[in-house]
């Protein structure tokens, strides 16, 4: 008879030496079993407190030498002082914030306050910090230091980290727990704090801090509050199963975009259609335009009908029609505002700039249809987005904390695409447009980003091009890849001025495979006569 192996019993997230009789009830439901496993870091009994010091620099303008110099300066203090005082663990992080400033930090951890205090003085850091003159510094400096006692500190991991060093202060632990029971219910984070066994942890109401008119040339100190909760979290999707990834995107992620109003141009097919459907599924109200009326009506119906999305016939090369699209979005928006604009409309195909008849004395005039749609149309969308975003910010700055313009790019904005000069011109141009705006629009709480997928099988790619790329061994991206990038941009207000979500910029050599495939493509189908002339 086969035996059934029983699951190991669930542990308490609170270490045994920190458990005391409860005087404050747990918030865990009766007979509760978590839906999936989680683990916590176990610290030695000798650890009485944890120190997390976040020390960083902020740069309003991109200046690589300045950024490297600032980071080098911070790191120079980390191994100074008595042998027992340097931090036990360091993390490095950086982000471009919502106002477009570049921030970089060193996050240092100690497992006792005395060691931190010794380091602070003996390393020379405290003296250096005290001597900083904000009037002469070319960029900002900041530090945030948290010193919770061990009974006010908790961790949670979705993985037992076997063979890996846990993130953050978990690197100071001696081992990981087994599966714990205090997670994935309302109040579980509080229940993991040992102090919650005897303390209600009522927060102290925040009060306004008086700040100088210009904080760029001043020292500003913001004091903490009793029972202030500080959460450092992160997501690592590299080892998630497909069903786990789907659960996050479809169940947890929608909360971040729910209630927003988005405008999408070119939303009746291809990538634009996928954007419309994913945004509505995430809870946003979407107004989208296209010249394809039949496709637009179909997408509106499939995306949940007029209460979730509305189609407006829009030729992006006609200013009045784009203006009508924006006005419809404002009038139908549940909050009477626009939060996200995606300039997606684009075309490809026969390029009348590239092709000509050498037997004719004078060339035929070019319609510039591709350049007008992908270039002029994008500029019209950008102009309208900036106008309404700036207007919203001026009228209601608090409600306009995050406004997002996404420019639809392409691999063609990076590689040599033979036979398609108008298409390449437009995609390189859109990338330049993003780089022009990302340093100016943050003052209006506007983020500008550029989504540049690799080759995707959409109506923009002819069957002949798809066949050529497949023979070249090209790995295609998917519509869902692009949609996930847009959802990430929509929900993460820290991302501004990026060309995609996973990699800040396409580095030299990064796209060699794609470039080789593109360079190997023949020009768009030449007529038999043109081929003879070419020979």
Short mmCIF file of C-alpha atoms in Angstrom, two decimals:
data_model
loop_
_atom_site.label_atom_id
_atom_site.label_comp_id
_atom_site.label_asym_id
_atom_site.label_seq_id
_atom_site.Cartn_x
_atom_site.Cartn_y
_atom_site.Cartn_z
CA UNK A 1 0.00 0.00 0.00
CA UNK A 2 1.34 3.42 -0.91
CA UNK A 3 1.82 5.82 1.97
CA UNK A 4 0.75 9.46 1.89
CA UNK A 5 3.37 11.87 3.16
CA UNK A 6 1.85 14.43 5.49
CA UNK A 7 2.72 18.09 5.11
CA UNK A 8 4.95 19.42 7.90
CA UNK A 9 3.10 21.36 10.61
CA UNK A 10 2.96 25.12 10.21
CA UNK A 11 5.23 27.18 12.44
CA UNK A 12 4.56 30.49 14.10
CA UNK A 13 6.28 33.39 12.39
CA UNK A 14 7.32 34.58 15.86
CA UNK A 15 10.53 32.91 17.03
CA UNK A 16 10.13 30.71 20.09
CA UNK A 17 12.31 32.87 22.34
CA UNK A 18 10.14 35.92 21.52
CA UNK A 19 6.78 34.32 22.27
CA UNK A 20 4.83 35.52 25.30
CA UNK A 21 1.23 35.00 26.46
CA UNK A 22 -1.05 37.07 24.23
CA UNK A 23 -3.01 39.91 25.72
CA UNK A 24 -3.93 41.25 22.27
CA UNK A 25 -5.87 38.76 20.11
CA UNK A 26 -4.41 37.54 16.85
CA UNK A 27 -6.25 38.54 13.68
CA UNK A 28 -5.88 35.07 12.19
CA UNK A 29 -9.24 33.47 11.26
CA UNK A 30 -10.20 30.29 13.11
CA UNK A 31 -8.98 27.03 11.56
CA UNK A 32 -7.03 29.06 9.02
CA UNK A 33 -4.66 27.40 6.54
CA UNK A 34 -2.67 29.61 4.14
CA UNK A 35 -3.28 29.04 0.45
CA UNK A 36 0.44 28.85 -0.30
CA UNK A 37 3.69 28.57 1.71
CA UNK A 38 5.70 31.43 3.18
CA UNK A 39 8.81 31.56 5.34
CA UNK A 40 10.52 33.98 7.72
CA UNK A 41 14.14 34.64 8.66
CA UNK A 42 15.26 33.39 12.09
CA UNK A 43 17.76 35.57 13.96
CA UNK A 44 20.02 34.49 16.85
CA UNK A 45 18.69 35.08 20.37
CA UNK A 46 21.59 37.49 20.89
CA UNK A 47 20.12 39.92 18.33
CA UNK A 48 18.10 42.54 20.22
CA UNK A 49 17.65 45.13 17.47
CA UNK A 50 18.12 45.70 13.74
CA UNK A 51 19.50 48.81 12.06
CA UNK A 52 18.69 49.68 8.45
CA UNK A 53 20.42 52.83 7.20
CA UNK A 54 19.46 54.11 3.75
CA UNK A 55 22.11 56.56 2.55
CA UNK A 56 21.81 58.04 -0.90
CA UNK A 57 22.20 60.83 -3.40
CA UNK A 58 19.64 62.52 -5.66
CA UNK A 59 20.50 64.03 -9.04
CA UNK A 60 18.19 66.36 -10.94
CA UNK A 61 20.26 66.14 -14.12
CA UNK A 62 21.94 63.11 -15.63
CA UNK A 63 25.67 63.39 -15.03
CA UNK A 64 27.41 60.03 -14.87
CA UNK A 65 30.65 61.29 -13.28
CA UNK A 66 28.69 63.07 -10.54
CA UNK A 67 26.58 59.97 -9.85
CA UNK A 68 29.59 57.66 -9.70
CA UNK A 69 31.45 60.09 -7.46
CA UNK A 70 28.55 60.30 -5.01
CA UNK A 71 28.13 56.53 -4.79
CA UNK A 72 31.88 56.05 -4.38
CA UNK A 73 31.88 58.56 -1.52
CA UNK A 74 29.13 56.72 0.36
CA UNK A 75 30.78 53.35 -0.13
CA UNK A 76 34.13 54.71 1.09
CA UNK A 77 32.76 54.88 4.65
CA UNK A 78 31.34 51.37 4.76
CA UNK A 79 34.50 49.46 5.66
CA UNK A 80 35.89 52.08 8.04
CA UNK A 81 35.94 52.05 11.84
CA UNK A 82 36.60 49.24 14.32
CA UNK A 83 36.58 45.68 13.01
CA UNK A 84 33.25 44.95 14.70
CA UNK A 85 31.44 48.07 13.53
CA UNK A 86 31.05 47.97 9.70
CA UNK A 87 27.63 46.90 8.39
CA UNK A 88 26.95 43.19 8.16
CA UNK A 89 25.22 43.48 4.79
CA UNK A 90 24.87 46.02 1.97
CA UNK A 91 22.30 46.41 -0.79
CA UNK A 92 22.59 48.87 -3.68
CA UNK A 93 19.55 50.28 -5.45
CA UNK A 94 18.62 53.07 -7.85
CA UNK A 95 15.46 54.57 -9.33
CA UNK A 96 14.32 57.51 -11.41
CA UNK A 97 11.54 58.97 -9.30
CA UNK A 98 8.20 60.50 -10.25
CA UNK A 99 9.71 63.96 -10.79
CA UNK A 100 12.48 62.65 -13.03
CA UNK A 101 15.36 62.80 -10.53
CA UNK A 102 17.84 59.93 -10.39
CA UNK A 103 18.27 58.44 -6.91
CA UNK A 104 20.88 55.91 -5.81
CA UNK A 105 21.22 54.39 -2.36
CA UNK A 106 23.38 52.16 -0.25
CA UNK A 107 21.22 50.22 2.23
CA UNK A 108 23.35 49.08 5.16
CA UNK A 109 22.31 46.61 7.88
CA UNK A 110 23.62 46.01 11.40
CA UNK A 111 22.39 43.50 13.98
CA UNK A 112 22.90 45.81 16.96
CA UNK A 113 22.63 49.54 17.56
CA UNK A 114 25.98 49.84 19.34
CA UNK A 115 27.89 48.62 16.28
CA UNK A 116 26.04 51.15 14.10
CA UNK A 117 26.80 54.00 16.52
CA UNK A 118 30.47 53.01 16.67
CA UNK A 119 30.65 52.94 12.87
CA UNK A 120 28.83 56.25 12.51
CA UNK A 121 31.46 58.05 14.60
CA UNK A 122 34.66 56.08 13.96
CA UNK A 123 34.24 55.86 10.17
CA UNK A 124 34.06 59.63 9.85
CA UNK A 125 30.59 59.46 8.31
CA UNK A 126 28.85 61.51 11.03
CA UNK A 127 31.47 64.27 10.80
CA UNK A 128 31.28 64.31 6.99
CA UNK A 129 27.48 64.44 7.04
CA UNK A 130 27.46 67.27 9.55
CA UNK A 131 29.90 69.24 7.40
CA UNK A 132 27.86 69.07 4.18
CA UNK A 133 26.85 72.54 2.97
CA UNK A 134 23.60 72.38 0.96
CA UNK A 135 24.34 75.77 -0.57
CA UNK A 136 27.39 74.46 -2.42
CA UNK A 137 26.50 70.82 -3.10
CA UNK A 138 25.69 70.13 -6.77
CA UNK A 139 23.11 67.46 -5.92
CA UNK A 140 21.07 66.21 -2.99
CA UNK A 141 22.07 63.84 -0.20
CA UNK A 142 19.71 61.96 2.10
CA UNK A 143 19.72 59.35 4.81
CA UNK A 144 16.95 57.43 6.53
CA UNK A 145 17.91 55.37 9.58
CA UNK A 146 15.54 52.86 11.20
CA UNK A 147 16.42 51.17 14.50
CA UNK A 148 13.60 48.78 15.47
CA UNK A 149 14.00 46.41 18.38
CA UNK A 150 13.79 42.78 17.28
CA UNK A 151 10.22 42.49 18.59
CA UNK A 152 9.22 45.22 16.12
CA UNK A 153 10.79 43.61 13.08
CA UNK A 154 9.38 40.96 10.76
CA UNK A 155 10.23 39.32 7.43
CA UNK A 156 8.28 37.23 4.95
CA UNK A 157 9.58 35.25 1.97
CA UNK A 158 7.76 33.16 -0.62
CA UNK A 159 10.78 30.87 -0.93
CA UNK A 160 12.86 29.04 1.73
CA UNK A 161 15.98 30.47 0.03
CA UNK A 162 17.84 27.17 0.14
CA UNK A 163 21.29 27.83 -1.25
CA UNK A 164 20.55 31.56 -1.57
CA UNK A 165 21.16 34.53 0.70
CA UNK A 166 17.87 36.12 1.79
CA UNK A 167 17.24 39.70 0.75
CA UNK A 168 17.59 42.65 3.10
CA UNK A 169 18.14 42.06 6.80
CA UNK A 170 17.43 38.39 6.18
CA UNK A 171 21.11 38.20 5.22
CA UNK A 172 21.89 38.65 8.95
CA UNK A 173 19.80 35.63 9.95
CA UNK A 174 21.15 32.20 10.83
CA UNK A 175 18.45 30.14 9.13
CA UNK A 176 14.96 30.21 7.64
CA UNK A 177 11.82 28.93 9.30
CA UNK A 178 9.59 26.19 8.03
CA UNK A 179 6.26 27.18 6.50
CA UNK A 180 4.53 29.75 8.70
CA UNK A 181 0.83 30.37 9.24
CA UNK A 182 0.69 34.15 9.70
CA UNK A 183 0.33 35.40 6.15
CA UNK A 184 -2.23 36.26 3.44
CA UNK A 185 -5.00 37.47 5.72
CA UNK A 186 -5.89 40.96 6.87
CA UNK A 187 -3.58 41.83 9.76
CA UNK A 188 -1.06 39.03 9.18
CA UNK A 189 1.87 41.44 8.93
CA UNK A 190 0.98 42.82 12.35
CA UNK A 191 0.64 39.29 13.74
CA UNK A 192 4.20 38.49 12.64
CA UNK A 193 5.55 41.26 14.88
CA UNK A 194 6.35 39.79 18.32
CA UNK A 195 5.33 43.06 20.01
CA UNK A 196 1.78 42.62 18.63
CA UNK A 197 1.24 39.90 21.23
CA UNK A 198 0.95 42.57 23.93
CA UNK A 199 0.59 45.88 22.09
CA UNK A 200 -2.23 47.30 19.93
CA UNK A 201 0.34 49.30 17.94
CA UNK A 202 -1.89 52.33 17.56
CA UNK A 203 -0.24 54.84 15.25
CA UNK A 204 0.47 58.45 16.09
CA UNK A 205 -1.26 60.96 13.85
CA UNK A 206 1.07 62.67 11.42
CA UNK A 207 1.56 66.41 11.61
CA UNK A 208 2.71 68.84 8.96
CA UNK A 209 6.41 69.64 8.80
CA UNK A 210 7.39 73.23 8.13
CA UNK A 211 9.65 73.35 5.08
CA UNK A 212 11.58 76.21 3.48
CA UNK A 213 10.33 77.52 0.14
CA UNK A 214 13.33 76.04 -1.67
CA UNK A 215 14.34 72.65 -0.25
CA UNK A 216 17.05 72.14 -2.89
CA UNK A 217 19.46 74.32 -0.87
CA UNK A 218 18.47 73.42 2.67
CA UNK A 219 18.75 70.74 5.32
CA UNK A 220 15.37 69.12 5.92
CA UNK A 221 14.68 66.73 8.79
CA UNK A 222 11.48 64.70 8.97
CA UNK A 223 11.05 62.99 12.36
CA UNK A 224 9.55 59.55 12.71
CA UNK A 225 6.33 58.70 14.54
CA UNK A 226 5.48 56.18 17.21
CA UNK A 227 4.50 52.83 15.62
CA UNK A 228 5.39 54.06 12.14
CA UNK A 229 5.30 51.09 9.73
CA UNK A 230 8.14 50.92 7.22
CA UNK A 231 7.88 48.26 4.52
CA UNK A 232 10.65 47.27 2.12
CA UNK A 233 9.34 44.85 -0.47
CA UNK A 234 10.27 43.56 -3.88
CA UNK A 235 9.18 41.16 -6.58
CA UNK A 236 11.27 38.50 -8.28
CA UNK A 237 9.34 36.92 -11.14
CA UNK A 238 12.28 34.92 -12.49
CA UNK A 239 11.19 31.64 -10.90
CA UNK A 240 7.41 32.03 -10.94
CA UNK A 241 5.27 29.38 -12.58
CA UNK A 242 2.99 30.57 -15.40
CA UNK A 243 -0.10 30.16 -13.22
CA UNK A 244 1.53 32.19 -10.42
CA UNK A 245 2.41 34.96 -12.85
CA UNK A 246 -1.16 34.96 -14.16
CA UNK A 247 -2.58 35.07 -10.62
CA UNK A 248 -0.56 38.17 -9.84
CA UNK A 249 -1.39 39.99 -13.07
CA UNK A 250 -5.10 39.15 -12.99
CA UNK A 251 -5.87 39.29 -9.25
CA UNK A 252 -3.39 41.54 -7.45
CA UNK A 253 -2.17 43.88 -10.17
CA UNK A 254 -5.62 45.25 -11.19
CA UNK A 255 -5.96 47.00 -7.83
CA UNK A 256 -3.11 49.28 -8.89
CA UNK A 257 -4.79 50.51 -12.07
CA UNK A 258 -8.47 50.36 -11.09
CA UNK A 259 -10.37 53.57 -11.65
CA UNK A 260 -7.95 55.14 -14.12
CA UNK A 261 -9.00 56.50 -17.51
CA UNK A 262 -6.80 55.67 -20.48
CA UNK A 263 -6.71 56.77 -24.12
CA UNK A 264 -5.25 54.38 -26.72
CA UNK A 265 -4.80 55.30 -30.38
CA UNK A 266 -4.83 52.48 -32.91
CA UNK A 267 -6.79 50.23 -30.55
CA UNK A 268 -8.84 48.20 -33.04
CA UNK A 269 -6.23 45.51 -33.75
CA UNK A 270 -2.78 44.19 -32.92
CA UNK A 271 -0.89 45.63 -29.98
CA UNK A 272 -3.43 48.41 -29.44
CA UNK A 273 -6.27 45.91 -29.12
CA UNK A 274 -4.26 43.99 -26.53
CA UNK A 275 -3.62 47.19 -24.57
CA UNK A 276 -7.34 48.03 -24.53
CA UNK A 277 -8.32 44.57 -23.29
CA UNK A 278 -5.61 44.30 -20.63
CA UNK A 279 -6.27 47.80 -19.29
CA UNK A 280 -10.02 47.22 -19.02
CA UNK A 281 -9.40 43.86 -17.40
CA UNK A 282 -7.19 45.65 -14.87
CA UNK A 283 -10.05 48.00 -14.00
CA UNK A 284 -9.30 51.03 -16.14
CA UNK A 285 -11.87 52.80 -18.33
CA UNK A 286 -10.47 53.01 -21.86
CA UNK A 287 -11.43 55.28 -24.74
CA UNK A 288 -9.69 54.22 -27.94
CA UNK A 289 -9.54 55.43 -31.51
CA UNK A 290 -8.92 53.85 -34.89
CA UNK A 291 -9.95 54.20 -38.55
CA UNK A 292 -11.10 50.56 -38.51
CA UNK A 293 -14.73 50.98 -37.42
CA UNK A 294 -15.63 47.30 -37.62
CA UNK A 295 -12.59 46.27 -35.60
CA UNK A 296 -13.15 49.06 -33.08
CA UNK A 297 -16.75 48.04 -32.45
CA UNK A 298 -15.67 44.41 -32.04
CA UNK A 299 -12.94 45.30 -29.52
CA UNK A 300 -15.33 47.52 -27.55
CA UNK A 301 -17.78 44.62 -27.27
CA UNK A 302 -15.10 42.06 -26.37
CA UNK A 303 -13.59 44.40 -23.77
CA UNK A 304 -16.84 44.55 -21.81
CA UNK A 305 -18.99 47.05 -23.65
CA UNK A 306 -19.44 50.79 -23.34
CA UNK A 307 -19.26 50.83 -19.54
CA UNK A 308 -15.63 49.67 -19.69
CA UNK A 309 -14.39 50.96 -23.03
CA UNK A 310 -15.60 53.19 -25.85
CA UNK A 311 -14.52 53.26 -29.46
CA UNK A 312 -14.26 56.56 -31.36
CA UNK A 313 -13.52 56.70 -35.10
CA UNK A 314 -10.19 58.53 -35.23
CA UNK A 315 -7.75 59.28 -38.00
CA UNK A 316 -4.68 60.29 -36.01
CA UNK A 317 -3.41 62.47 -38.86
CA UNK A 318 -6.47 64.73 -38.47
CA UNK A 319 -6.15 67.11 -35.51
CA UNK A 320 -9.89 67.60 -35.08
CA UNK A 321 -10.51 63.85 -34.83
CA UNK A 322 -7.84 63.36 -32.17
CA UNK A 323 -9.21 66.35 -30.27
CA UNK A 324 -12.63 64.69 -30.38
CA UNK A 325 -11.13 61.48 -28.99
CA UNK A 326 -9.68 63.32 -25.98
CA UNK A 327 -12.90 65.25 -25.37
CA UNK A 328 -14.90 62.01 -25.43
CA UNK A 329 -12.53 60.51 -22.87
CA UNK A 330 -12.92 63.51 -20.56
CA UNK A 331 -16.70 63.52 -20.84
CA UNK A 332 -17.07 59.78 -20.21
CA UNK A 333 -14.31 59.33 -17.61
CA UNK A 334 -15.71 58.20 -14.23
CA UNK A 335 -13.44 60.77 -12.57
CA UNK A 336 -13.66 63.35 -15.38
CA UNK A 337 -9.93 63.22 -16.01
CA UNK A 338 -7.34 61.45 -18.17
CA UNK A 339 -4.64 59.39 -16.44
CA UNK A 340 -2.90 57.42 -19.21
CA UNK A 341 -2.36 58.19 -22.90
CA UNK A 342 -0.82 55.60 -25.21
CA UNK A 343 0.28 56.90 -28.62
CA UNK A 344 0.10 53.53 -30.33
CA UNK A 345 -1.40 54.10 -33.80
CA UNK A 346 1.01 53.17 -36.55
CA UNK A 347 1.24 51.67 -40.02
CA UNK A 348 3.87 50.04 -42.20
CA UNK A 349 3.99 48.67 -45.74
CA UNK A 350 5.01 50.00 -49.15
CA UNK A 351 7.36 52.93 -48.60
CA UNK A 352 7.08 55.50 -51.39
CA UNK A 353 10.19 57.30 -50.17
CA UNK A 354 12.33 54.21 -50.75
CA UNK A 355 10.76 53.07 -54.03
CA UNK A 356 11.05 55.05 -57.25
CA UNK A 357 11.02 54.59 -61.00
CA UNK A 358 14.49 55.45 -62.34
CA UNK A 359 13.13 55.55 -65.91
CA UNK A 360 10.96 58.57 -65.07
CA UNK A 361 12.51 62.01 -65.49
CA UNK A 362 10.91 63.26 -62.26
CA UNK A 363 9.75 61.23 -59.26
CA UNK A 364 6.11 60.93 -58.35
CA UNK A 365 5.12 62.90 -55.24
CA UNK A 366 5.28 60.90 -52.03
CA UNK A 367 2.14 60.55 -49.93
CA UNK A 368 4.26 60.09 -46.76
CA UNK A 369 1.38 58.06 -45.35
CA UNK A 370 3.63 56.11 -42.95
CA UNK A 371 5.49 59.21 -41.74
CA UNK A 372 2.25 61.13 -41.26
CA UNK A 373 0.55 58.36 -39.29
CA UNK A 374 3.54 57.32 -37.19
CA UNK A 375 5.10 60.78 -36.89
CA UNK A 376 2.55 63.58 -37.21
CA UNK A 377 -0.10 61.43 -35.52
CA UNK A 378 2.16 60.77 -32.53
CA UNK A 379 3.00 64.46 -32.22
CA UNK A 380 -0.71 65.34 -32.24
CA UNK A 381 -1.34 62.75 -29.51
CA UNK A 382 1.60 64.07 -27.51
CA UNK A 383 0.45 67.69 -27.84
CA UNK A 384 -3.05 66.81 -26.62
CA UNK A 385 -1.76 64.65 -23.76
CA UNK A 386 0.59 67.36 -22.51
CA UNK A 387 -2.16 69.99 -22.73
CA UNK A 388 -4.74 68.07 -20.71
CA UNK A 389 -2.21 66.67 -18.24
CA UNK A 390 -0.79 70.14 -17.54
CA UNK A 391 -4.28 71.61 -17.26
CA UNK A 392 -5.31 68.91 -14.78
CA UNK A 393 -2.17 69.48 -12.75
CA UNK A 394 -2.76 73.23 -12.58
CA UNK A 395 -6.40 72.84 -11.54
CA UNK A 396 -6.07 69.83 -9.22
CA UNK A 397 -2.41 69.11 -8.36
CA UNK A 398 -3.22 66.61 -5.59
CA UNK A 399 -5.42 64.53 -7.90
CA UNK A 400 -2.78 64.69 -10.63
CA UNK A 401 -0.01 62.98 -8.70
CA UNK A 402 0.72 60.57 -11.55
CA UNK A 403 -0.03 61.12 -15.25
CA UNK A 404 1.46 58.85 -17.89
CA UNK A 405 2.25 59.22 -21.60
CA UNK A 406 3.47 56.06 -23.35
CA UNK A 407 4.96 56.29 -26.83
CA UNK A 408 4.72 53.05 -28.80
CA UNK A 409 8.13 52.21 -30.16
CA UNK A 410 9.64 49.29 -32.00
CA UNK A 411 12.82 47.38 -32.55
CA UNK A 412 12.97 49.47 -35.73
CA UNK A 413 13.99 52.38 -33.52
CA UNK A 414 17.30 50.62 -32.84
CA UNK A 415 18.34 48.41 -35.76
CA UNK A 416 18.96 49.05 -39.46
CA UNK A 417 15.68 48.18 -41.18
CA UNK A 418 16.25 48.06 -44.93
CA UNK A 419 13.56 49.23 -47.29
CA UNK A 420 11.49 51.02 -44.66
CA UNK A 421 12.97 54.51 -44.12
CA UNK A 422 9.68 56.15 -43.09
CA UNK A 423 8.95 53.50 -40.47
CA UNK A 424 12.48 53.65 -39.07
CA UNK A 425 12.37 57.47 -39.16
CA UNK A 426 9.17 57.50 -37.10
CA UNK A 427 10.33 55.00 -34.48
CA UNK A 428 13.74 56.63 -34.00
CA UNK A 429 11.89 59.93 -33.77
CA UNK A 430 9.50 58.70 -31.09
CA UNK A 431 12.45 57.56 -28.99
CA UNK A 432 13.98 61.02 -29.32
CA UNK A 433 10.64 62.57 -28.41
CA UNK A 434 10.55 60.57 -25.17
CA UNK A 435 14.11 61.59 -24.31
CA UNK A 436 13.25 65.23 -24.93
CA UNK A 437 10.19 65.18 -22.67
CA UNK A 438 11.35 62.99 -19.81
CA UNK A 439 13.47 65.79 -18.30
CA UNK A 440 10.82 68.52 -18.50
CA UNK A 441 7.38 67.10 -17.84
CA UNK A 442 7.95 65.78 -14.33
CA UNK A 443 7.27 69.29 -13.02
CA UNK A 444 3.65 68.68 -14.08
CA UNK A 445 3.66 65.14 -12.61
CA UNK A 446 3.81 63.67 -16.11
CA UNK A 447 5.83 60.54 -16.80
CA UNK A 448 6.91 59.77 -20.38
CA UNK A 449 8.03 56.28 -21.41
CA UNK A 450 8.73 54.39 -24.62
CA UNK A 451 7.70 50.75 -25.07
CA UNK A 452 9.83 49.06 -27.73
CA UNK A 453 8.89 45.43 -28.29
CA UNK A 454 10.86 43.08 -30.48
CA UNK A 455 9.19 41.50 -33.51
CA UNK A 456 5.55 40.60 -32.79
CA UNK A 457 3.24 38.81 -35.22
CA UNK A 458 0.72 41.57 -35.91
CA UNK A 459 -0.86 42.93 -39.11
CA UNK A 460 2.14 45.29 -39.38
CA UNK A 461 4.33 42.33 -40.39
CA UNK A 462 3.57 40.76 -43.75
CA UNK A 463 3.56 36.99 -44.15
CA UNK A 464 6.76 37.24 -46.19
CA UNK A 465 8.56 39.15 -43.44
CA UNK A 466 7.36 36.69 -40.77
CA UNK A 467 8.57 33.77 -42.89
CA UNK A 468 11.98 35.39 -43.37
CA UNK A 469 12.39 36.08 -39.65
CA UNK A 470 11.36 32.56 -38.72
CA UNK A 471 13.92 31.12 -41.14
CA UNK A 472 16.54 33.37 -39.55
CA UNK A 473 15.73 31.80 -36.17
CA UNK A 474 14.24 34.97 -34.73
CA UNK A 475 12.42 34.58 -31.42
CA UNK A 476 9.22 36.62 -31.51
CA UNK A 477 7.86 38.63 -28.62
CA UNK A 478 4.15 38.33 -27.82
CA UNK A 479 1.29 40.78 -27.54
CA UNK A 480 1.06 39.85 -23.86
CA UNK A 481 4.71 40.86 -23.34
CA UNK A 482 3.88 44.38 -24.53
CA UNK A 483 0.69 44.51 -22.45
CA UNK A 484 2.54 43.48 -19.30
CA UNK A 485 5.03 46.28 -19.92
CA UNK A 486 2.19 48.80 -20.17
CA UNK A 487 0.53 47.52 -16.99
CA UNK A 488 3.85 47.79 -15.18
CA UNK A 489 4.26 51.38 -16.36
CA UNK A 490 0.67 52.20 -15.40
CA UNK A 491 1.08 50.94 -11.84
CA UNK A 492 4.65 51.96 -10.98
CA UNK A 493 4.92 55.73 -10.62
CA UNK A 494 8.71 55.53 -10.22
CA UNK A 495 9.31 54.65 -13.89
CA UNK A 496 9.97 57.72 -16.02
CA UNK A 497 12.02 58.12 -19.19
CA UNK A 498 12.61 54.44 -19.85
CA UNK A 499 12.68 52.66 -23.20
CA UNK A 500 11.30 49.43 -21.83
CA UNK A 501 10.58 47.87 -18.47
CA UNK A 502 13.26 45.22 -18.07
CA UNK A 503 16.27 47.00 -19.58
CA UNK A 504 16.78 50.74 -19.31
CA UNK A 505 18.37 50.97 -22.74
CA UNK A 506 19.41 48.65 -25.52
CA UNK A 507 23.15 48.38 -25.15
CA UNK A 508 25.63 47.78 -27.96
CA UNK A 509 25.59 44.14 -28.96
CA UNK A 510 22.37 43.46 -27.06
CA UNK A 511 20.34 43.34 -30.27
CA UNK A 512 22.87 41.79 -32.64
CA UNK A 513 20.62 38.82 -33.36
CA UNK A 514 17.70 41.07 -34.23
CA UNK A 515 19.88 43.41 -36.27
CA UNK A 516 21.31 40.54 -38.29
CA UNK A 517 17.80 39.35 -39.09
CA UNK A 518 16.68 42.84 -40.08
CA UNK A 519 19.75 43.51 -42.23
CA UNK A 520 19.22 40.23 -44.02
CA UNK A 521 15.73 41.21 -45.12
CA UNK A 522 15.26 42.15 -48.73
CA UNK A 523 13.70 45.51 -49.41
CA UNK A 524 9.92 45.46 -49.65
CA UNK A 525 8.84 43.43 -52.63
CA UNK A 526 10.40 45.01 -55.71
CA UNK A 527 8.61 44.80 -58.98
CA UNK A 528 10.15 42.58 -61.62
CA UNK A 529 11.30 45.64 -63.57
CA UNK A 530 12.88 47.19 -60.47
CA UNK A 531 14.71 43.95 -59.75
CA UNK A 532 16.13 44.00 -63.28
CA UNK A 533 17.28 47.58 -62.84
CA UNK A 534 18.84 46.68 -59.49
CA UNK A 535 20.84 43.94 -61.21
#
